[in-house]
mmCIF file of C-alpha atoms in Angstrom:
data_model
loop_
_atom_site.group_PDB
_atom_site.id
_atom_site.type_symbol
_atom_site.label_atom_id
_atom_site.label_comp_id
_atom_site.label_asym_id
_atom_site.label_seq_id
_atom_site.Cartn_x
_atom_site.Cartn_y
_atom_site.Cartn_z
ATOM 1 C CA UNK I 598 -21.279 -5.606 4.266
ATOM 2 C CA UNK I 599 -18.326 -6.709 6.057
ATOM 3 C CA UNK I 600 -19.871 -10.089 8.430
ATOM 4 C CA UNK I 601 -22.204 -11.003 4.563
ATOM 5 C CA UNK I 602 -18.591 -11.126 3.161
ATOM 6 C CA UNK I 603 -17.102 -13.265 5.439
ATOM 7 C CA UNK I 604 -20.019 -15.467 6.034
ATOM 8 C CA UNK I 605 -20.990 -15.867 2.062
ATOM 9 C CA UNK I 606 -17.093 -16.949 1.584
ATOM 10 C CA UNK I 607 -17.000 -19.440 3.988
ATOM 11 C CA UNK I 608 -20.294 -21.229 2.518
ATOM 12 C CA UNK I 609 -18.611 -20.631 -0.822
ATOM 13 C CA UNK I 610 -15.562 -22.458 0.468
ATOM 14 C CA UNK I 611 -17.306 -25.294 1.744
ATOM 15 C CA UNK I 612 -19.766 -25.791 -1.081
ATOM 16 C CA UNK I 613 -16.343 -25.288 -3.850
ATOM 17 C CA UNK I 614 -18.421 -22.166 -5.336
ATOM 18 C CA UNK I 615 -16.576 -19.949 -7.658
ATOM 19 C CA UNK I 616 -17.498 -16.585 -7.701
ATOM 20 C CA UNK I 617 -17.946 -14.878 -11.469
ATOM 21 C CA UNK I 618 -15.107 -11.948 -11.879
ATOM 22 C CA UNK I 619 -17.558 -8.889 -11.956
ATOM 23 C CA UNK I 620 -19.185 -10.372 -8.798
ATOM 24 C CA UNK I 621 -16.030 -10.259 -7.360
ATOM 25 C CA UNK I 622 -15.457 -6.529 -8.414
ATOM 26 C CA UNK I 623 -18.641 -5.215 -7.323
ATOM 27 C CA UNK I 624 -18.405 -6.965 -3.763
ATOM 28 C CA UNK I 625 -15.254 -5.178 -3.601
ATOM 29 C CA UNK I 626 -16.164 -1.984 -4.905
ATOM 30 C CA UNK I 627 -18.862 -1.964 -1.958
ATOM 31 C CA UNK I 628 -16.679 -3.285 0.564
ATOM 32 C CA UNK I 629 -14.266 -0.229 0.024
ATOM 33 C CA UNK I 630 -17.323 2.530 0.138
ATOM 34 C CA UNK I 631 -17.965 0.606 3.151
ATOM 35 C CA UNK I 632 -14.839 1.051 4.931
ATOM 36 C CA UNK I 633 -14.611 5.121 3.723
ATOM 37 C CA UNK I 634 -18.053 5.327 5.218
ATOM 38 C CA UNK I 635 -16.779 3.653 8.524
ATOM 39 C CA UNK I 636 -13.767 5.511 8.717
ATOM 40 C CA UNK I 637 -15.212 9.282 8.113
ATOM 41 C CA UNK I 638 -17.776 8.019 10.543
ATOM 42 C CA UNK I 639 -15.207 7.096 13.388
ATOM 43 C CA UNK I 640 -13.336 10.478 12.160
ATOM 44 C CA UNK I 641 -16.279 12.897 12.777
ATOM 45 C CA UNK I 642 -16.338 11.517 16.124
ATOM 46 C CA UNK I 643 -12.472 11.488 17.206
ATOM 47 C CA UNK I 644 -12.870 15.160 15.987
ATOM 48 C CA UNK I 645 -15.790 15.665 18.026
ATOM 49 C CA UNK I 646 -14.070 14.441 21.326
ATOM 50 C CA UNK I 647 -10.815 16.520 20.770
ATOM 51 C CA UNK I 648 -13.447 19.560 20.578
ATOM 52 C CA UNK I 649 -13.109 20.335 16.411
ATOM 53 C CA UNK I 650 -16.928 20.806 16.047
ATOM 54 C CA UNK I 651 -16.887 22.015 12.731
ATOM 55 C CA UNK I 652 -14.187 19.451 11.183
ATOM 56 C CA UNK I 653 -17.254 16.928 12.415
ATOM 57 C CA UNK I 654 -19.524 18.769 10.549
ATOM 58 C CA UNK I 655 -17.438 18.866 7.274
ATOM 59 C CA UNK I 656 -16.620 14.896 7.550
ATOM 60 C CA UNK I 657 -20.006 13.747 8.554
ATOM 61 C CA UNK I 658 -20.777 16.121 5.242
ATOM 62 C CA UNK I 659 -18.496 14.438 3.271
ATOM 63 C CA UNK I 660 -19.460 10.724 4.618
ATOM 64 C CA UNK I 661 -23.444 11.868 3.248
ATOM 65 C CA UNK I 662 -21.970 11.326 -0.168
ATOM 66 C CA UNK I 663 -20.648 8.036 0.506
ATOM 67 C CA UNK I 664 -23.541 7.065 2.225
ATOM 68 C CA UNK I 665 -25.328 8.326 -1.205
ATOM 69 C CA UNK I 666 -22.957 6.213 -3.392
ATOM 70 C CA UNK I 667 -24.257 2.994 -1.058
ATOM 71 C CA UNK I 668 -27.683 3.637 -1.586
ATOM 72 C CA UNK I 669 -26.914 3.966 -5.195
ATOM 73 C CA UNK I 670 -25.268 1.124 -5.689
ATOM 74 C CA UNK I 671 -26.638 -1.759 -3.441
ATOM 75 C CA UNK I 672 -30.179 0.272 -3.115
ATOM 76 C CA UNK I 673 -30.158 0.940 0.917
ATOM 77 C CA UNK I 674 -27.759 3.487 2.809
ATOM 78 C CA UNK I 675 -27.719 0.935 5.382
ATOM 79 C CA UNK I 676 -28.454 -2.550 5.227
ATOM 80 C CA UNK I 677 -27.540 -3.451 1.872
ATOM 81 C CA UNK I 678 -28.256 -6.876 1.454
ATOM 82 C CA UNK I 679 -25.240 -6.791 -1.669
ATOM 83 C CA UNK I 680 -23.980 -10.745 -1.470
ATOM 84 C CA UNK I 681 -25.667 -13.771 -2.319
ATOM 85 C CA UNK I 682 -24.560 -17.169 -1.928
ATOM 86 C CA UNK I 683 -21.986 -17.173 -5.287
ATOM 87 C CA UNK I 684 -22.183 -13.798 -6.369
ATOM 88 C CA UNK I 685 -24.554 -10.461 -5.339
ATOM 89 C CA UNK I 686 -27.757 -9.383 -6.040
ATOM 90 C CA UNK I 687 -27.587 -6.029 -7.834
ATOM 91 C CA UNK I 688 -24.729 -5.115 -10.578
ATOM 92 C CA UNK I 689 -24.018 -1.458 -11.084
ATOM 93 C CA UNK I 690 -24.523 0.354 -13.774
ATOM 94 C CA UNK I 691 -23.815 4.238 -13.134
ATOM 95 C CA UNK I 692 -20.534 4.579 -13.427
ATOM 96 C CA UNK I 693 -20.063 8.227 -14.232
ATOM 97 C CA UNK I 694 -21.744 9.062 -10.977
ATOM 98 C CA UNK I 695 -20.334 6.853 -8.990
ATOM 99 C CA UNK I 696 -16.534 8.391 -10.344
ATOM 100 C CA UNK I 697 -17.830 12.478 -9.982
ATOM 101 C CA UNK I 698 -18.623 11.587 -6.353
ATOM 102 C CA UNK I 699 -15.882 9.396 -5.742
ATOM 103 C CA UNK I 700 -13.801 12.258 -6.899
ATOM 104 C CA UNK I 701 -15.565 15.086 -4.469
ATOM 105 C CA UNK I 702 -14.943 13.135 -1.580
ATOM 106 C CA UNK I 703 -10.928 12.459 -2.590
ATOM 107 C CA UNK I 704 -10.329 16.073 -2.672
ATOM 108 C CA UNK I 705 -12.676 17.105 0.631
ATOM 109 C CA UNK I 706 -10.299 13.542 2.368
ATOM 110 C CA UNK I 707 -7.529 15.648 1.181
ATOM 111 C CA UNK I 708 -8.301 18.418 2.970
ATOM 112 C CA UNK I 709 -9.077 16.740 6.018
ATOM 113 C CA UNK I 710 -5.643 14.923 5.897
ATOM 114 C CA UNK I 711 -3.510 18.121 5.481
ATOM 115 C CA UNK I 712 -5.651 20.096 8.543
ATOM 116 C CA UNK I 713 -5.583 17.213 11.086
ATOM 117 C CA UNK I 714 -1.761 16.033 10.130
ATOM 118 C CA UNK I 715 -0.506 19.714 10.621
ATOM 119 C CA UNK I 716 -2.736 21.068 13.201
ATOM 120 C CA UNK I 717 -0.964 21.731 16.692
ATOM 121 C CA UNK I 718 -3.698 21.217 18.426
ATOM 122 C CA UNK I 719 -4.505 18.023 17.241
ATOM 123 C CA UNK I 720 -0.941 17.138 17.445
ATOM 124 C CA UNK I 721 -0.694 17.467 21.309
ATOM 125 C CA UNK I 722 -4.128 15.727 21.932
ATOM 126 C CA UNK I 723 -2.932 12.485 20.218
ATOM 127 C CA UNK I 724 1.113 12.441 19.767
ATOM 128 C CA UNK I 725 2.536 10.017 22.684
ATOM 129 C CA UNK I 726 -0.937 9.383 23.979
ATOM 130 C CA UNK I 727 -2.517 5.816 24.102
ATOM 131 C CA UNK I 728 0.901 3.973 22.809
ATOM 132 C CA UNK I 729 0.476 0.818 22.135
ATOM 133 C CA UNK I 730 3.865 -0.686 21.082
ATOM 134 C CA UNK I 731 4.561 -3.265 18.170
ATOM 135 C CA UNK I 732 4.936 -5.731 21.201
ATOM 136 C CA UNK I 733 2.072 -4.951 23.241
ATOM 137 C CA UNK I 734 0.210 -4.962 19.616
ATOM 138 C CA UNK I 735 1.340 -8.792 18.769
ATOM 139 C CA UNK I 736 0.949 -9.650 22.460
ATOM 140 C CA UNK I 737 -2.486 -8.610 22.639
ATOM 141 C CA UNK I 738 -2.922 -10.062 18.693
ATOM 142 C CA UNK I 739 -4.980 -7.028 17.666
ATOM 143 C CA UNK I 740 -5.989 -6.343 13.684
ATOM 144 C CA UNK I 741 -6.991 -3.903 11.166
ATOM 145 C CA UNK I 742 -6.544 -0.042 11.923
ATOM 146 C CA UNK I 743 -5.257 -0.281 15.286
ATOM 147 C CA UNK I 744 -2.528 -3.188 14.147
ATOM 148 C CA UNK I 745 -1.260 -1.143 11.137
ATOM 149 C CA UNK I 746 -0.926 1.717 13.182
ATOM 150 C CA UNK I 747 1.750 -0.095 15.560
ATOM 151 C CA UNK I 748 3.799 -1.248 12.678
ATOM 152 C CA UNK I 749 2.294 -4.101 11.682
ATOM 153 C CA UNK I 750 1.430 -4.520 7.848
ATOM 154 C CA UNK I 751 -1.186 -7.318 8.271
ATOM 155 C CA UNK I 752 -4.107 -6.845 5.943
ATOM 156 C CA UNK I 753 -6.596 -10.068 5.277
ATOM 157 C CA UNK I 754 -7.093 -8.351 1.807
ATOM 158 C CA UNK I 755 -3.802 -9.233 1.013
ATOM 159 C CA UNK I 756 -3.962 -13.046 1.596
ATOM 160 C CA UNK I 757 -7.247 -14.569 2.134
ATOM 161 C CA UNK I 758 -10.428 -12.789 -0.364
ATOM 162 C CA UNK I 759 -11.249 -15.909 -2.733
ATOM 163 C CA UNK I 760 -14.031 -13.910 -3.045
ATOM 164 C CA UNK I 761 -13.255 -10.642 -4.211
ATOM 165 C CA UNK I 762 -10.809 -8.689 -6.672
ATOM 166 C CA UNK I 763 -8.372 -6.880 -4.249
ATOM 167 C CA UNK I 764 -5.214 -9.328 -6.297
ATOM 168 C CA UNK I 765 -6.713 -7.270 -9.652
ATOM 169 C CA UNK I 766 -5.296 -3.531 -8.484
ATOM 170 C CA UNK I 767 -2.113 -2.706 -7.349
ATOM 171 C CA UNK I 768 -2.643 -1.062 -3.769
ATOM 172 C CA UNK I 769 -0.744 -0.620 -0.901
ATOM 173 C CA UNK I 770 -1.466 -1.566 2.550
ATOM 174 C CA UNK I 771 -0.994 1.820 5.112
ATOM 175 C CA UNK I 772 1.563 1.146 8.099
ATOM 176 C CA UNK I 773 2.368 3.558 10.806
ATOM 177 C CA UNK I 774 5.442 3.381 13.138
ATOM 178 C CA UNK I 775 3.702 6.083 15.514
ATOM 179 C CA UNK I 776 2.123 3.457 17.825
ATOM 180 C CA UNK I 777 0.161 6.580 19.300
ATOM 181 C CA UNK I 778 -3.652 7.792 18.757
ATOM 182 C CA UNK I 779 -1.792 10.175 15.867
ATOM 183 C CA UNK I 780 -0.893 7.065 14.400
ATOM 184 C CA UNK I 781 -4.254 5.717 14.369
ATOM 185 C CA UNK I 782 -5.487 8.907 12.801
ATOM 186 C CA UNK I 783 -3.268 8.864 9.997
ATOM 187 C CA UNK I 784 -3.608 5.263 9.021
ATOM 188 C CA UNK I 785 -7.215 5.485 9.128
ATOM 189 C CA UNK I 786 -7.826 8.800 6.892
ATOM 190 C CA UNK I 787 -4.772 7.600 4.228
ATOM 191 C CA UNK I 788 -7.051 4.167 4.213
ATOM 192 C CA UNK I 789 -9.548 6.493 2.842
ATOM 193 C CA UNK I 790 -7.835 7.582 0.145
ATOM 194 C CA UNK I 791 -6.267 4.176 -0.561
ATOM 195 C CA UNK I 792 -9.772 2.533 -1.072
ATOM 196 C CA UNK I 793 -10.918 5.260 -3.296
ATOM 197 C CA UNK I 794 -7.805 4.135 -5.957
ATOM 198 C CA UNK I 795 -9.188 0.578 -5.035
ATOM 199 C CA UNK I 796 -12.758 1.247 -6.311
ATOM 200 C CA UNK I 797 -11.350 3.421 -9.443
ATOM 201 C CA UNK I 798 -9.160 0.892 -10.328
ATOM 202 C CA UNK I 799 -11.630 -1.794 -10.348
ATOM 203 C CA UNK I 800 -14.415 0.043 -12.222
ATOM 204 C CA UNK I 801 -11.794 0.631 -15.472
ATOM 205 C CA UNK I 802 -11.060 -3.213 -15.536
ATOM 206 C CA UNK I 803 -14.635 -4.717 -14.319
ATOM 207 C CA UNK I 804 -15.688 -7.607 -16.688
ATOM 208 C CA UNK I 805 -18.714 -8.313 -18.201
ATOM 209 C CA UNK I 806 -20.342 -11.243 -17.182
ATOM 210 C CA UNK I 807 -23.196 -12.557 -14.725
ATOM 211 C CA UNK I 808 -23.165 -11.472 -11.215
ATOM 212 C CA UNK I 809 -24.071 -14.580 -9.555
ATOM 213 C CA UNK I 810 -24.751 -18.513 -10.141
ATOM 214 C CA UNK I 811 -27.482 -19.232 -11.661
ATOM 215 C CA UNK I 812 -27.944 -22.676 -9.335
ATOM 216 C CA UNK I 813 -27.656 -22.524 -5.763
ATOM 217 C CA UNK I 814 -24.960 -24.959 -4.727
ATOM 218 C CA UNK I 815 -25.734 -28.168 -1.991
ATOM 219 C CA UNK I 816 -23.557 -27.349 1.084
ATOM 220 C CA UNK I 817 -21.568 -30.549 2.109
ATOM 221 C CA UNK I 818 -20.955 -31.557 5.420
ATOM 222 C CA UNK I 819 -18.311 -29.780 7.083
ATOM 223 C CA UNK I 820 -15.850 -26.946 8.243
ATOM 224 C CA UNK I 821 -14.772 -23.508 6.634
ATOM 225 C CA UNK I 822 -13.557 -20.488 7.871
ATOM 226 C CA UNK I 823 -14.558 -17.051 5.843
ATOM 227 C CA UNK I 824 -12.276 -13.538 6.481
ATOM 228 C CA UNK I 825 -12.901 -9.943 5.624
ATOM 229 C CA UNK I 826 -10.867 -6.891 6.543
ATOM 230 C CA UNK I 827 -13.474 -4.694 7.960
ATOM 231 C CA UNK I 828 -12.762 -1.201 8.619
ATOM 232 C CA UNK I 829 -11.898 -2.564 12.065
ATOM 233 C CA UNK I 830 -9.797 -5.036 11.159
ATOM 234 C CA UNK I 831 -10.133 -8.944 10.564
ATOM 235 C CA UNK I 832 -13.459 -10.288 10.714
ATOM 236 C CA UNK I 833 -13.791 -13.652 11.072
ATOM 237 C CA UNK I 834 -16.647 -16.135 10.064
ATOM 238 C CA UNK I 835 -16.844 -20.025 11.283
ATOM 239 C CA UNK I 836 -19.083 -22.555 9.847
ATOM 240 C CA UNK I 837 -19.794 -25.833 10.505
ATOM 241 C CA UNK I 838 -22.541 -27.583 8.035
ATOM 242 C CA UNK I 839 -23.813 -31.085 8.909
ATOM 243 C CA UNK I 840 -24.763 -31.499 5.255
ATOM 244 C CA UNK I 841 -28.443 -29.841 5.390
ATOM 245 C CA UNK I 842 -29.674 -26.469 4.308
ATOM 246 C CA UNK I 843 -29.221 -25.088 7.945
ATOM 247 C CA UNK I 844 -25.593 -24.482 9.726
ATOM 248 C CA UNK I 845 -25.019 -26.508 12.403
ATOM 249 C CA UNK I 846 -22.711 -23.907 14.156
ATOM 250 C CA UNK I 847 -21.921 -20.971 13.024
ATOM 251 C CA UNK I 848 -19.121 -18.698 15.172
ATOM 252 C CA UNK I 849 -18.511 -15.022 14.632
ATOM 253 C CA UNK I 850 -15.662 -13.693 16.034
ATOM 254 C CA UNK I 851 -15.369 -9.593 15.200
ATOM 255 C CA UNK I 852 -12.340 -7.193 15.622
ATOM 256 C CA UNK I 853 -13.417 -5.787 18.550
ATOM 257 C CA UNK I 854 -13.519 -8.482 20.458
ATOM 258 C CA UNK I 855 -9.533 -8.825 19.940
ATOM 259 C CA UNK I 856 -8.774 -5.091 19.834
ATOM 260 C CA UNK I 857 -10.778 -4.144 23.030
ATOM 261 C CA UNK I 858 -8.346 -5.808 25.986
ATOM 262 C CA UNK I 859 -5.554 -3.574 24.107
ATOM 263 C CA UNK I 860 -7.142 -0.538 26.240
ATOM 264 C CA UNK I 861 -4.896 -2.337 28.951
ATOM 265 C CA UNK I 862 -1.794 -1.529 27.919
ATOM 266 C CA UNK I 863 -2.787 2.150 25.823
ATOM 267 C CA UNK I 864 -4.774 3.589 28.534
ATOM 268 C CA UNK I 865 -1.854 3.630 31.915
ATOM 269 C CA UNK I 866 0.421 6.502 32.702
ATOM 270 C CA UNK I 867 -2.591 8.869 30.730
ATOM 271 C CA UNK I 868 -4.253 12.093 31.627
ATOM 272 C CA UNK I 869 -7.843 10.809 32.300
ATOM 273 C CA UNK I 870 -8.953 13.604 29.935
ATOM 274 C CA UNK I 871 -7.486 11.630 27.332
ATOM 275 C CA UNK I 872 -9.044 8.221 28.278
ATOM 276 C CA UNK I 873 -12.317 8.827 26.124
ATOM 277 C CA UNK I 874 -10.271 9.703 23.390
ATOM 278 C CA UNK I 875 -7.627 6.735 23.545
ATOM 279 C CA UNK I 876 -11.037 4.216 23.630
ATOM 280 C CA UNK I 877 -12.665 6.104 20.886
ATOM 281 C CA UNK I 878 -9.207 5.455 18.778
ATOM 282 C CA UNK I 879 -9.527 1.960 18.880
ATOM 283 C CA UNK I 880 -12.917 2.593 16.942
ATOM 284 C CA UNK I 881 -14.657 0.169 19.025
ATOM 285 C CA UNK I 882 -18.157 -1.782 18.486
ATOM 286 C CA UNK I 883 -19.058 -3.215 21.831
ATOM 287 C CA UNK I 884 -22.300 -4.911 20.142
ATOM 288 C CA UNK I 885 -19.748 -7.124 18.570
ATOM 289 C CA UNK I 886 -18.047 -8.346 22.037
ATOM 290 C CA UNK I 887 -21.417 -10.056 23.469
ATOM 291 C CA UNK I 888 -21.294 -13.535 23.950
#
């Protein structure tokens, strides 16, 4: 969901395409159960390497019902094929379900956040362990999760989404001071919660209205740049059009790539017990580092 976001926003730049409102909402609203998806998933595992077996069990259980809420709402559990050139494919229609399990998985998040936050054990694997200060975080310019979680409140949903509806909620971007893998935790499984108000929010006040243009727009020649907060932070689309119905270049650059070298500066000075732990916190996707 997340690269289709960037990517369909930075043809929609070039080719001046504006997006209906209710396309807007729904791209969001899947967005969001894409990033609680992502984040349970990245969960089950941290709580699989710190040795919490059956906390795994319960969030991979948990993350079934998202994955359930994807299928019904773009149709796959996987690759959803949601956005279209000006809009999406496939509006959404079953609210009531989509709120019942929207609610299940709020209160099982819930009780994930209150045993990880207070358990001691958890508390000694992670508190103080991979730091990565505010400094090292802006000197090493890494994004999303891993960003927040040194202090820094960048969020591309807050500044740059001409093409979705996060200005039509009130929400709050989640910022830890802790600078540790603790920190990381917590900002990641608050997120959760957070994008569940997101998707609530924007199913009361969806408009009516079409879900895409009607007439697919001629591309121009030129440059835009599409971003998306993925669940791993800023992903960032580049796309250069020499006026035909192909790209001439088109440049992905993913969060990994930027959050990656930050291992240099979390992993020193650490028990080497910990070092598959302090990598797994940066939740990373080494698919998306291959040039």
């Amino acid at each position: 969901m997340t690269h289709p976001m960037a990517w369909v926003q930075a043809v929609e730049k070039l080719g001046n395409v504006n997006v209906p409102p209710r396309a807007k909402c729904l791209r969001t609203v899947v967005s969001e159960l894409e990033r609680i998806h992502s984040h349970l998933l990245w969960a089950g595992i941290a709580a699989h390497v710190i040795g919490f077996i059956s906390v795994f069990y319960l969030i991979w259980n948990s993350r079934e019902k998202v994955k359930d809420l994807m299928e019904l709402t773009t149709g796959h559990r996987a690759n959803y094929s949601f956005n279209t050139i000006g809009g999406v494919r496939r509006d959404i229609t079953d609210l009531e379900q989509i709120f019942k399990v929207l609610n299940e998985v709020e209160e099982d998040c819930k009780s994930f956040i209150d045993v990880v936050m207070n358990d001691k054990t958890i508390e000694l694997r992670t508190k103080g362990v991979g730091v990565l200060t505010k400094e090292d975080a802006i000197t090493y310019s890494v994004v999303g999760p891993v960003a927040r979680a040194s202090g820094m409140p960048q969020d591309i949903r807050k500044v740059d989404e001409p093409g979705a509806a996060y200005d039509m909620v009130d929400w709050q971007v989640i910022v830890s001071d802790g600078c540790d893998v603790f920190a990381r935790v917590e900002v990641r499984l608050l997120e959760i919660l957070e994008s569940i108000h997101i998707i609530k929010e924007l199913l009361k006040i969806m408009p009516d209205g079409p879900i895409a243009k009607e007439i697919r727009p001629i591309i121009p020649e030129g440059t835009a740049i599409g971003r998306h907060e993925a669940p791993r932070g800023e992903d960032v689309h580049i796309l250069v059009s020499d006026g035909s119905d192909v790209p001439f270049r088109h440049k992905i650059r993913a969060p990994s790539f930027v959050n990656l070298p930050a291992l240099s500066a979390m992993l020193p000075n650490n028990d080497l017990a910990n070092a598959t732990l302090i990598v797994a916190s940066v939740d990373p996707c080494l698919s998306c580092t291959q040039r």
